[in-house]
Each structure stands twice: as C-alpha cells, then as structure tokens.
Short mmCIF file of C-alpha atoms and ligand atoms in Angstrom, two decimals:
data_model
loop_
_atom_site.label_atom_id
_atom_site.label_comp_id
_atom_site.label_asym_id
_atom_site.label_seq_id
_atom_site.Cartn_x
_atom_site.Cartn_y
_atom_site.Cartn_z
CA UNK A 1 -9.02 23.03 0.89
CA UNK A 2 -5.47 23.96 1.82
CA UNK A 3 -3.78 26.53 -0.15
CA UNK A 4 0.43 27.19 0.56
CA UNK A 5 1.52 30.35 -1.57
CA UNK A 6 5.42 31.20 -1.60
CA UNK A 7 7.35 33.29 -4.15
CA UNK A 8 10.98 34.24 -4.85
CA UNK A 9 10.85 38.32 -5.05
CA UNK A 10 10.31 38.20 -0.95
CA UNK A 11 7.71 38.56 1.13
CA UNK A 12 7.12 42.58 1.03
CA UNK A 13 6.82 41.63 -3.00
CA UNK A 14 3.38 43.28 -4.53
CA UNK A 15 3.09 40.54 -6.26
CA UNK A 16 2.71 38.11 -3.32
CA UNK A 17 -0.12 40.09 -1.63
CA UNK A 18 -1.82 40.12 -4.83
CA UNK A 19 -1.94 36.24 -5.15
CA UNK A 20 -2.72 35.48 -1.65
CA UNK A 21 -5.65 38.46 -1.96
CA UNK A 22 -6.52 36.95 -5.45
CA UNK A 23 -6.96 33.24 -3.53
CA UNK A 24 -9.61 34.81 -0.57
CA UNK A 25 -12.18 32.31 0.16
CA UNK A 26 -10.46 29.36 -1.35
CA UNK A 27 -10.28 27.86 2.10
CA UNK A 28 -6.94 27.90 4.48
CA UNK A 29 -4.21 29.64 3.10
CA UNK A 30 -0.62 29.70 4.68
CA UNK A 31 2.34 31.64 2.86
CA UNK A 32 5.78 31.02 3.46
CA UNK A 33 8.03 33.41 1.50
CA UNK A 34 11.73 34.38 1.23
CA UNK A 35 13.20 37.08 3.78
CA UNK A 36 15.00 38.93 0.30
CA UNK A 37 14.48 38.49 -3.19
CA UNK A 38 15.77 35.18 -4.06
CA UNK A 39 15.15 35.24 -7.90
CA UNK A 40 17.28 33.04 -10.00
CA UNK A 41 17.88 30.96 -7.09
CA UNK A 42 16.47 27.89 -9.02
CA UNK A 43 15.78 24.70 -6.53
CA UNK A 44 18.52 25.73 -4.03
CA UNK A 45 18.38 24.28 -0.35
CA UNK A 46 20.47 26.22 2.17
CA UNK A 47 22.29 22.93 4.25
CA UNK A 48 25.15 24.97 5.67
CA UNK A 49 23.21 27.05 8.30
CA UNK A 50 20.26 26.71 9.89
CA UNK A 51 16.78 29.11 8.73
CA UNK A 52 14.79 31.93 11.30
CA UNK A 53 11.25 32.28 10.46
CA UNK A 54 9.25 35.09 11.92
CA UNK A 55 5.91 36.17 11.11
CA UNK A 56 4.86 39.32 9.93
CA UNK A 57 2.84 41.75 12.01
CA UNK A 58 1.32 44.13 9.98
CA UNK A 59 0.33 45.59 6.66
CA UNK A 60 -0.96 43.29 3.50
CA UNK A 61 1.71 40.91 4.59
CA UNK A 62 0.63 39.91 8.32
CA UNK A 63 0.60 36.37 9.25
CA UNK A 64 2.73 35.65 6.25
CA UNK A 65 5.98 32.89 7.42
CA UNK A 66 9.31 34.56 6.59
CA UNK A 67 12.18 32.44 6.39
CA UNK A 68 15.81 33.98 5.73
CA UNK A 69 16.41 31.08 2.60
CA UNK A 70 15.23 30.41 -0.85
CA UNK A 71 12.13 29.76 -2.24
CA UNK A 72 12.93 26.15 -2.10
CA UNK A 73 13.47 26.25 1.70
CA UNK A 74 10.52 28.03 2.27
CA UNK A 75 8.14 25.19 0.52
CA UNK A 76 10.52 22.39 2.18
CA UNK A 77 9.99 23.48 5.55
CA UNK A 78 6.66 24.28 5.24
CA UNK A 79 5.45 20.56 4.01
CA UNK A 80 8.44 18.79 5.95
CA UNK A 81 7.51 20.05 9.72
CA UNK A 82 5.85 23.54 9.89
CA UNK A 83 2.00 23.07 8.20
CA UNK A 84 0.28 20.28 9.98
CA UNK A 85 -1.08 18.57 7.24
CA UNK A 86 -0.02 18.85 3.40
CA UNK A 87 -1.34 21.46 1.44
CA UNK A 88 -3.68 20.17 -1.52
CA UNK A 89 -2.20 23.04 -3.66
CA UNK A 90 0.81 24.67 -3.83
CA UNK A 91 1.41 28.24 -5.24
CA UNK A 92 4.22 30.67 -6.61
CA UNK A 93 4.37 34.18 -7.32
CA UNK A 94 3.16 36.38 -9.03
CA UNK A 95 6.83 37.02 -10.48
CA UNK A 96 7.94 40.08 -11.32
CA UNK A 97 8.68 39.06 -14.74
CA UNK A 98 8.30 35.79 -17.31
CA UNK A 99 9.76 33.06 -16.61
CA UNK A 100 9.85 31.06 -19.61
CA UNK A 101 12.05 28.70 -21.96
CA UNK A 102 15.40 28.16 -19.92
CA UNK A 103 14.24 30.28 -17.44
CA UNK A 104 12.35 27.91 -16.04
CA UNK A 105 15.89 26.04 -14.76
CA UNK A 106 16.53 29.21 -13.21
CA UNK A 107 13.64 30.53 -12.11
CA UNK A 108 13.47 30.14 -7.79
CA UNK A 109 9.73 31.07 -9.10
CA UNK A 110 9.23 27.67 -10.45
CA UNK A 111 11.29 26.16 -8.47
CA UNK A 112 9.20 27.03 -5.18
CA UNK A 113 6.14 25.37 -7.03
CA UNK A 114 8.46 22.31 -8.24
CA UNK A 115 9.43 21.50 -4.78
CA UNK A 116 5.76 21.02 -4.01
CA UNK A 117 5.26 19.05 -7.22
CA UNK A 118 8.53 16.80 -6.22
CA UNK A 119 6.73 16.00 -2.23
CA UNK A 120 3.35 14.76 -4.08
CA UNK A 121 1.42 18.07 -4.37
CA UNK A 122 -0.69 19.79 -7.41
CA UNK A 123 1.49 23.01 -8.10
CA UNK A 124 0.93 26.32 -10.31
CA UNK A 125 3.54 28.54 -10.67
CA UNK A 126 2.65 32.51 -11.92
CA UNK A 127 4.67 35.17 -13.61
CA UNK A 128 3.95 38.73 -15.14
CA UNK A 129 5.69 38.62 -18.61
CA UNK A 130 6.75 42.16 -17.93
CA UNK A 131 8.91 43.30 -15.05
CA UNK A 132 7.14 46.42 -12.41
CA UNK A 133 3.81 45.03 -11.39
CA UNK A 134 1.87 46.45 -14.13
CA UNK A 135 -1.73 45.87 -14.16
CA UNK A 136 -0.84 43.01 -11.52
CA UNK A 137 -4.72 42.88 -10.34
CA UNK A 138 -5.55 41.78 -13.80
CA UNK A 139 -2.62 38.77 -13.64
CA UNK A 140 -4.12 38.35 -10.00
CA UNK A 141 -7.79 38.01 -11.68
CA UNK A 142 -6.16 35.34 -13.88
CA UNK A 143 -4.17 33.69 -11.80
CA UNK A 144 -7.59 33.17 -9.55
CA UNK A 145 -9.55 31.85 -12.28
CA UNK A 146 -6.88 29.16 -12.94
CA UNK A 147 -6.91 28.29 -9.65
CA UNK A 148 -10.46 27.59 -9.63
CA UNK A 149 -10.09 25.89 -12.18
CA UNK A 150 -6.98 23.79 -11.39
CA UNK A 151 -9.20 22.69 -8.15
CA UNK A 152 -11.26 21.29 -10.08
CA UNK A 153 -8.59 19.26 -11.85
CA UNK A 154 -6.86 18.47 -8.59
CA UNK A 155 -10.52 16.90 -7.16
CA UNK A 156 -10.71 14.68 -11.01
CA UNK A 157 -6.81 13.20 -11.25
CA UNK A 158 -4.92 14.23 -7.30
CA UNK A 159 -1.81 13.08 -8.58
CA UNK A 160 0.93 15.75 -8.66
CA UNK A 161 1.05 18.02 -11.56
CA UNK A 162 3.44 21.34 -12.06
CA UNK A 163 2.05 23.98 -14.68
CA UNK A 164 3.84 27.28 -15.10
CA UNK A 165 1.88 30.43 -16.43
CA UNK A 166 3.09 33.66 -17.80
CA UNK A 167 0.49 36.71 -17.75
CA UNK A 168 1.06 39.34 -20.52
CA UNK A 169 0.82 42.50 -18.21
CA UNK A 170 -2.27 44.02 -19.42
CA UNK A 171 -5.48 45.40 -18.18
CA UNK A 172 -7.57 42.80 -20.03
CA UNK A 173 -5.57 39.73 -19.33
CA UNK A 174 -8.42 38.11 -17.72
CA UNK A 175 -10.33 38.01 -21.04
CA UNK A 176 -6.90 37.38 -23.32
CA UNK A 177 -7.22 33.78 -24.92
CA UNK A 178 -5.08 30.72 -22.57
CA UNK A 179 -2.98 28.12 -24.75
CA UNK A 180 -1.12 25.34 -23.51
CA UNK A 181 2.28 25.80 -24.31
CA UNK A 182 5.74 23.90 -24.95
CA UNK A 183 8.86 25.62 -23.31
CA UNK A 184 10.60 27.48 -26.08
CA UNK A 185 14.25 27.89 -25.60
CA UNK A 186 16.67 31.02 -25.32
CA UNK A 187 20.24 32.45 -26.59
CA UNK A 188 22.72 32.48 -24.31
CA UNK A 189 23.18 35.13 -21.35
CA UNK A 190 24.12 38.38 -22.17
CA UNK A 191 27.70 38.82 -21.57
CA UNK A 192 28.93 39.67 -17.81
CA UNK A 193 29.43 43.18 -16.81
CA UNK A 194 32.63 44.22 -15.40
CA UNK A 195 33.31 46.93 -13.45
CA UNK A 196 36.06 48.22 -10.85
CA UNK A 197 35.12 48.60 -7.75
CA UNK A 198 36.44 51.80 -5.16
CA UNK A 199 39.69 48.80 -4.54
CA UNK A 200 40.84 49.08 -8.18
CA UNK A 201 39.38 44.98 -8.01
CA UNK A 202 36.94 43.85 -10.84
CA UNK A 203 33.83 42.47 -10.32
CA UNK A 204 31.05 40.90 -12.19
CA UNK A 205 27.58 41.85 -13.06
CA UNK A 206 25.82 38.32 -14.08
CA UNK A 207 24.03 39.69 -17.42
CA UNK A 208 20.25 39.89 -18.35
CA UNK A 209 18.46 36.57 -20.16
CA UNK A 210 19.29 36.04 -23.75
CA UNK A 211 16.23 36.70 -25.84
CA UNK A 212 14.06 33.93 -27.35
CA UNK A 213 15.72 31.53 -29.72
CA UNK A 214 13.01 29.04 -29.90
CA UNK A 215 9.81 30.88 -30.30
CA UNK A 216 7.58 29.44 -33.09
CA UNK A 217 4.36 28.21 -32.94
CA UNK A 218 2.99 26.25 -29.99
CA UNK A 219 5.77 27.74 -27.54
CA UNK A 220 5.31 29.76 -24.42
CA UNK A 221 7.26 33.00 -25.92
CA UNK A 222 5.01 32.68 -28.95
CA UNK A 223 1.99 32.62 -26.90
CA UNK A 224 3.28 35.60 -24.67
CA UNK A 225 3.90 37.69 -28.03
CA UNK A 226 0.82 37.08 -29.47
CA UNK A 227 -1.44 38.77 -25.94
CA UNK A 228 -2.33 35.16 -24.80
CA UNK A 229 -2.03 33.98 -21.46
CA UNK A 230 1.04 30.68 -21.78
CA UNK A 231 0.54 27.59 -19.60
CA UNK A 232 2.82 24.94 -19.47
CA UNK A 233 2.66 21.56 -17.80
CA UNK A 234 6.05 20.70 -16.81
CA UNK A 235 7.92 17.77 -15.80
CA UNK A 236 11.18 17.04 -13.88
CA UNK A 237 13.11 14.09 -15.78
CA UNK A 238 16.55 16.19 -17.15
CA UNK A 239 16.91 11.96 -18.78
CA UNK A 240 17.53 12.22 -22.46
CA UNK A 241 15.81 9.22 -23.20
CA UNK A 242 16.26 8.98 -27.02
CA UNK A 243 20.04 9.14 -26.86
CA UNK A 244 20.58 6.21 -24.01
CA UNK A 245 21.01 3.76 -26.90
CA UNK A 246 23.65 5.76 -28.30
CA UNK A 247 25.14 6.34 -25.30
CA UNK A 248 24.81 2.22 -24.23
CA UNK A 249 26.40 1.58 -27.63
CA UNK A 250 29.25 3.97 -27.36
CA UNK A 251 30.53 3.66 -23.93
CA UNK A 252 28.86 0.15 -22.14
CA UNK A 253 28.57 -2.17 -24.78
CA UNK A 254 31.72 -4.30 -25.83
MN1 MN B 301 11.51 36.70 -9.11
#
C-alpha cells in the first residue's frame, strides 16, 4: 500500500503532521505539501515558472517534499515524475477549517485530492469544520478510521473515487455518527474590505465565505450542525446535463 498525503495550509501546518501520524503503519507514505499556505487556491497549476522542492530535515515534518506551488502542483508532480509508482491512495489535509458547499470549488484542500482523483487514483480529502486545530487528534482518529476503511473500498471497486469529509472539532468526533452527504450551497462572499494603505492607494481584503444558504436535510452543513461527521462523494462534470436540450433548442437548432 502506497499512501501520498498533501494539503493546502503548508507543510509546517499541524494539521499535516497529524494526518501523516494518524496514517502510521498503513504502508509507504510520501507527502508532498505546499512551501506557504495555499488555501483557496482551488485546482491551480503554476505554468509560468518552474517549482524547487526540498525536503525537510527535521522536526514532525522531516522527509516531507516541499514544493514552492499549490496544492495542485504538489500532487501533479508527485504522480507525473517524482513517486516511482502511483500511489493507491491519495490524501488532503487536515484543513484548518470546513470546506463545504461552494467551498469545495475553492478549496486548494479538495483540489489537492481532486487532482489525484482526475490521474486515476482513490482520493479522501479532510477538513476540521472549525478553524485553530482544535481537538485535531480526535479529527486525526477519524480521519484514520476512514482510511481504513476506504482501503477496504479501494481493494472491492479500484476505480477512482473523490470523497470530501468535514470533522466537527470535538473531543469525541471519533464516536460522533458519519452520514453521507450532498454539497449544500452558500450566500455570496462577504463584501471586500478596503483599506488605504501607508501610499494613500486602496486595496482589497477578499472577504470571509458567505454562510450556508442551502443547509436542509441530507446536506453536508446540516450534517456538520447537527455533531456528525459529513462525507461527500464528489464528482468533476461542471455539465448541466438537464438544460442541454434547452440550450440545443435555443441556440443550434434551426
Ligand atoms: Mn486550507
């Protein structure tokens, strides 16, 4: 078994170390993991420079790949020239906070595990629902047990498959109920923040996530709310398929 484990916080993130500690005797485990924190990132490929990777030499982080890119890189070049063979799994996180409804588009969290799902490989994406690492060996413990689980899964159907799980940060997450989950949907952004900087010149603060919009029953915020740990199986067609009649009809057909 061949385990690759990236993340978008960075490589010094807590949340990292916890996964790859979480994974221990799962069989070979590389990580390849952003230089900075490279959340909201989404599946961005830096094409107009070339990437350094170095390896780190000490603490909870040695032997860990660092590449100066996103998350996307990291996972690209690791299963496009750097591991030599293909993972069976690929991992990302543990984010320091949820990444769910339309954050999933943004998320550089996801997208690390996507771009493992989109070369052919089994992929789990993790995420605290709560920003600052609380009670992150509990999401660890979690995160684990899916794992073991997921192995099992890959052995029964190998096929590539892309789930994305968000951990409510408590100290009995490991025995909170799971659901399977339905992305729910957000409001719009918070507006920007603008300030003036020491020039006199304005700049922009992107603002934080709208809150949930789409939250009933059977979603991922819904599960989240309610102390349950939300896993969704995702897929990568943006294709509207219901409307392509319409569409044929109003701008093909004669
Ligand atoms: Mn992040």
């Amino acid at each position: 078994m061949r385990i690759l484990i990236a993340n978008d916080d960075g490589y010094l993130a807590p949340g990292l170390a916890a996964l790859v500690k979480a994974c221990e005797g799962l069989g070979d485990i590389d990580v390849v993991a952003p230089e900075s924190n490279a959340s909201g990132t989404s599946n961005a490929l830096t094409l107009h420079r070339p990437l350094n990777l170095f390896t780190a030499a000490a603490g909870e982080q040695r032997g860990f790949r660092v590449v100066n890119g996103t998350p996307s890189d990291c996972v690209h070049v690791a299963l496009t020239g750097l591991l030599d063979r293909k993972p069976d799994l690929v991992l990302s996180g543990i984010n320091n906070g949820a990444n769910m409804g339309d954050d999933t588009l943004y998320s550089g969290t996801v997208a690390a595990a996507m771009e493992g799902y989109l070369f052919g490989v089994p992929a789990i994406a993790f995420s605290q629902a709560e920003k600052g690492w609380a009670e992150l060996d509990a999401a660890a413990r979690v995160a684990r047990d899916i794992v073991d689980r997921a192995l099992a899964a890959v052995r029964e159907r190998p096929g590539p498959w892309l789930l994305n799980v968000n951990i409510p940060n408590r100290a009995d997450a490991a025995t909170l109920p799971r659901v399977i989950t339905r992305l729910g949907r957000r409001h719009a952004s918070e507006p920007v923040i603008r300030q003036i900087n020491p020039r006199g010149e304005a700049i922009y603060w992107i603002g934080p996530a709208g809150s949930a919009r789409e939250a009933g029953e059977g979603t991922d915020f819904f599960a989240v709310s309610q102390g349950r740990v939300s896993i969704t199986p995702l897929q990568v067609d943006l294709t509207d398929h219901a409307s392509l009649p319409l569409w044929h009809q109003a701008l093909v057909a004669s």
